[in-house]
Amino acid sequence: MPASPAPDHPSTPAGVLAAAQTDADRSSGAVSGAASGRAPDDDGSVRRSLPGNVVRGALMGVVETVPGVSGGTVALVTGVYDELINSAGHVVSAGRRLLLGPDRAAGARHHLARVEWGIVLPVALGMVAALLTVAGPVSHLVEEHPVTMRALFLGMVLASAGVPLRLAGGNLRARDAAVVAAATVLAFVLVSVPPTTVAPTPVLVVLAAMVAVSALLLPGLSGSFLLLTLGLYQPTLRAVDELDLGYLSLFLLGAALGMVVIVKGLQWLLDRHHRVTMLAVTGLMLGALRSLWPWQLEDRALLAPEGDWWLQLLAAAAGCVVVLVLLAVDARTRARTGHGAQEELAGIESGAEDAHRTR
């Protein structure tokens, strides 16, 4: 198989992604494509390098600290989305078989053997390392420059809303527009509620983590964005930066519970109601943009632009550009290799059918 064309310059965002993918995807001296990373052996299996998967995880970890770019989107662009979600589904199935049977030990071993450990573990390692490194500086920027950072995040989320809309596929019909509009209104109303001033309780932290983990599974939806709308964005970043083990233990518990519920639910939704799911995600993102309006009071009352509004406009434009670069990488990859975001989601759907057959 011929080598892929040379990636963009490594100093650009597109070049960083493409270079990471190229390094990760070499197998037996062949490269299948910068973003798909697939190098099939004779038996059809997929191999990726350990360093490349760590880099993939690090990219996902970095963007998960920013309320605007989804780790799921990066997983789609870098070609590991279907493996991660389907592997998570097999882990959940293994736990269920171990607890409920039948054939507890054999059933659990069957599902665990189908987990792509060579991808899951390095990606998880890269994500954790990136989160521990980046959480502190991002939290400081949000505290010191809230208006500018909200403008930056607004641009990122606005551009990211095009991801689930594009993945929905087809032309937008009146019924589809109604789904987007209903989800937009729902999200707008929810984020208009004044935030509580009560310190995060254990139950709230667990529930917030259960919701936020969905962002790793739904492309275009940012976990940090969900935490921001729930009022737990800065407390969570601070806990990561200060290694608050009590808070982090509760958050991880909620994330684990959320994975058990959401992974299977997402596979089912994408398999049975793919288009409606993507349209609903689009609407939720658009409606929740209200919480990122740069000029607002602590009770979320919106204000008119004031002061150096042009600086906030530039910040929003910069946020849009970052996300558009990621989307351009995916489009370029799909044109070159025939494998991109659409194919990654198709892998989730086929994984759901496979899991149903082996349950």
mmCIF file of C-alpha atoms in Angstrom, residues 47-166:
data_model
loop_
_atom_site.group_PDB
_atom_site.id
_atom_site.type_symbol
_atom_site.label_atom_id
_atom_site.label_comp_id
_atom_site.label_asym_id
_atom_site.label_seq_id
_atom_site.Cartn_x
_atom_site.Cartn_y
_atom_site.Cartn_z
ATOM 1 C CA ARG A 47 -2.562 -2.286 14.456
ATOM 2 C CA ARG A 48 -1.495 1.120 15.700
ATOM 3 C CA SER A 49 1.637 2.274 17.439
ATOM 4 C CA LEU A 50 1.643 2.926 21.185
ATOM 5 C CA PRO A 51 3.113 6.471 20.939
ATOM 6 C CA GLY A 52 0.566 7.458 18.301
ATOM 7 C CA ASN A 53 -2.334 6.368 20.487
ATOM 8 C CA VAL A 54 -0.895 8.249 23.477
ATOM 9 C CA VAL A 55 -0.798 11.375 21.284
ATOM 10 C CA ARG A 56 -4.407 10.779 20.230
ATOM 11 C CA GLY A 57 -5.417 10.549 23.876
ATOM 12 C CA ALA A 58 -3.443 13.688 24.741
ATOM 13 C CA LEU A 59 -5.249 15.646 22.017
ATOM 14 C CA MET A 60 -8.596 14.449 23.375
ATOM 15 C CA GLY A 61 -7.573 15.367 26.925
ATOM 16 C CA VAL A 62 -6.493 18.865 25.932
ATOM 17 C CA VAL A 63 -9.735 19.684 24.118
ATOM 18 C CA GLU A 64 -11.870 18.254 26.929
ATOM 19 C CA THR A 65 -10.630 21.084 29.177
ATOM 20 C CA VAL A 66 -12.055 23.623 26.700
ATOM 21 C CA PRO A 67 -15.847 24.218 26.607
ATOM 22 C CA GLY A 68 -16.233 24.133 22.860
ATOM 23 C CA VAL A 69 -14.367 21.236 21.287
ATOM 24 C CA SER A 70 -15.516 17.676 21.898
ATOM 25 C CA GLY A 71 -13.159 14.832 22.674
ATOM 26 C CA GLY A 72 -15.527 12.732 20.587
ATOM 27 C CA THR A 73 -14.907 15.019 17.625
ATOM 28 C CA VAL A 74 -11.136 14.580 17.976
ATOM 29 C CA ALA A 75 -11.620 10.813 18.267
ATOM 30 C CA LEU A 76 -13.603 10.910 15.007
ATOM 31 C CA VAL A 77 -10.971 12.994 13.234
ATOM 32 C CA THR A 78 -8.087 10.843 14.441
ATOM 33 C CA GLY A 79 -9.872 7.597 13.569
ATOM 34 C CA VAL A 80 -10.299 5.861 16.948
ATOM 35 C CA TYR A 81 -13.930 6.708 17.704
ATOM 36 C CA ASP A 82 -15.559 3.404 16.795
ATOM 37 C CA GLU A 83 -12.861 1.340 18.546
ATOM 38 C CA LEU A 84 -13.185 3.358 21.761
ATOM 39 C CA ILE A 85 -16.977 3.270 21.934
ATOM 40 C CA ASN A 86 -17.319 -0.354 20.888
ATOM 41 C CA SER A 87 -14.575 -1.341 23.359
ATOM 42 C CA ALA A 88 -16.397 0.521 26.126
ATOM 43 C CA GLY A 89 -19.543 -1.336 25.144
ATOM 44 C CA HIS A 90 -17.745 -4.688 25.505
ATOM 45 C CA VAL A 91 -16.432 -3.677 28.950
ATOM 46 C CA VAL A 92 -19.987 -2.870 30.043
ATOM 47 C CA SER A 93 -21.238 -6.168 28.594
ATOM 48 C CA ALA A 94 -18.470 -8.050 30.406
ATOM 49 C CA GLY A 95 -19.512 -6.510 33.720
ATOM 50 C CA ARG A 96 -23.149 -7.363 33.114
ATOM 51 C CA ARG A 97 -22.354 -10.967 32.199
ATOM 52 C CA LEU A 98 -20.140 -11.275 35.279
ATOM 53 C CA LEU A 99 -22.945 -10.071 37.535
ATOM 54 C CA LEU A 100 -26.024 -11.536 35.877
ATOM 55 C CA GLY A 101 -24.808 -14.439 33.760
ATOM 56 C CA PRO A 102 -25.293 -16.746 32.034
ATOM 57 C CA ASP A 103 -21.798 -18.325 31.906
ATOM 58 C CA ARG A 104 -20.377 -15.516 34.050
ATOM 59 C CA ALA A 105 -16.652 -16.176 33.714
ATOM 60 C CA ALA A 106 -16.737 -17.348 30.092
ATOM 61 C CA GLY A 107 -19.072 -14.547 29.012
ATOM 62 C CA ALA A 108 -16.955 -11.864 30.663
ATOM 63 C CA ARG A 109 -13.757 -13.266 29.106
ATOM 64 C CA HIS A 110 -15.446 -13.299 25.692
ATOM 65 C CA HIS A 111 -16.291 -9.593 25.836
ATOM 66 C CA LEU A 112 -13.018 -8.514 27.433
ATOM 67 C CA ALA A 113 -11.101 -10.324 24.689
ATOM 68 C CA ARG A 114 -12.869 -8.122 22.131
ATOM 69 C CA VAL A 115 -11.741 -4.873 23.747
ATOM 70 C CA GLU A 116 -9.059 -3.034 21.733
ATOM 71 C CA TRP A 117 -6.717 -2.752 24.733
ATOM 72 C CA GLY A 118 -3.818 -1.627 22.550
ATOM 73 C CA ILE A 119 -5.868 1.454 21.682
ATOM 74 C CA VAL A 120 -7.925 2.028 24.842
ATOM 75 C CA LEU A 121 -5.098 1.993 27.407
ATOM 76 C CA PRO A 122 -2.653 4.315 25.575
ATOM 77 C CA VAL A 123 -5.461 6.744 24.714
ATOM 78 C CA ALA A 124 -6.574 6.793 28.361
ATOM 79 C CA LEU A 125 -2.969 7.363 29.490
ATOM 80 C CA GLY A 126 -2.576 10.279 27.089
ATOM 81 C CA MET A 127 -5.870 11.834 28.194
ATOM 82 C CA VAL A 128 -5.020 11.674 31.903
ATOM 83 C CA ALA A 129 -1.550 13.133 31.347
ATOM 84 C CA ALA A 130 -2.955 16.007 29.265
ATOM 85 C CA LEU A 131 -5.733 16.766 31.751
ATOM 86 C CA LEU A 132 -3.288 16.965 34.666
ATOM 87 C CA THR A 133 -1.032 19.273 32.655
ATOM 88 C CA VAL A 134 -3.579 21.628 31.109
ATOM 89 C CA ALA A 135 -6.350 21.927 33.729
ATOM 90 C CA GLY A 136 -4.499 24.447 35.924
ATOM 91 C CA PRO A 137 -3.608 27.015 33.235
ATOM 92 C CA VAL A 138 -7.089 26.834 31.648
ATOM 93 C CA SER A 139 -8.780 27.331 35.026
ATOM 94 C CA HIS A 140 -6.558 30.363 35.681
ATOM 95 C CA LEU A 141 -7.431 31.908 32.299
ATOM 96 C CA VAL A 142 -11.157 31.457 32.894
ATOM 97 C CA GLU A 143 -10.923 33.116 36.299
ATOM 98 C CA GLU A 144 -8.753 36.042 35.141
ATOM 99 C CA HIS A 145 -10.333 36.676 31.701
ATOM 100 C CA PRO A 146 -13.935 35.388 31.852
ATOM 101 C CA VAL A 147 -15.351 37.587 29.063
ATOM 102 C CA THR A 148 -12.635 36.816 26.527
ATOM 103 C CA MET A 149 -12.643 33.098 27.349
ATOM 104 C CA ARG A 150 -16.429 32.898 26.977
ATOM 105 C CA ALA A 151 -16.101 34.580 23.580
ATOM 106 C CA LEU A 152 -13.443 32.053 22.553
ATOM 107 C CA PHE A 153 -15.602 29.159 23.706
ATOM 108 C CA LEU A 154 -18.653 30.653 21.955
ATOM 109 C CA GLY A 155 -16.839 30.566 18.627
ATOM 110 C CA MET A 156 -15.708 26.987 19.199
ATOM 111 C CA VAL A 157 -19.167 25.680 20.082
ATOM 112 C CA LEU A 158 -20.805 27.563 17.209
ATOM 113 C CA ALA A 159 -18.462 25.927 14.704
ATOM 114 C CA SER A 160 -18.742 22.534 16.430
ATOM 115 C CA ALA A 161 -22.521 22.569 16.020
ATOM 116 C CA GLY A 162 -21.908 21.775 12.374
ATOM 117 C CA VAL A 163 -20.371 18.404 13.275
ATOM 118 C CA PRO A 164 -23.531 16.539 14.378
ATOM 119 C CA LEU A 165 -25.572 18.362 11.718
ATOM 120 C CA ARG A 166 -23.217 17.109 9.001
#
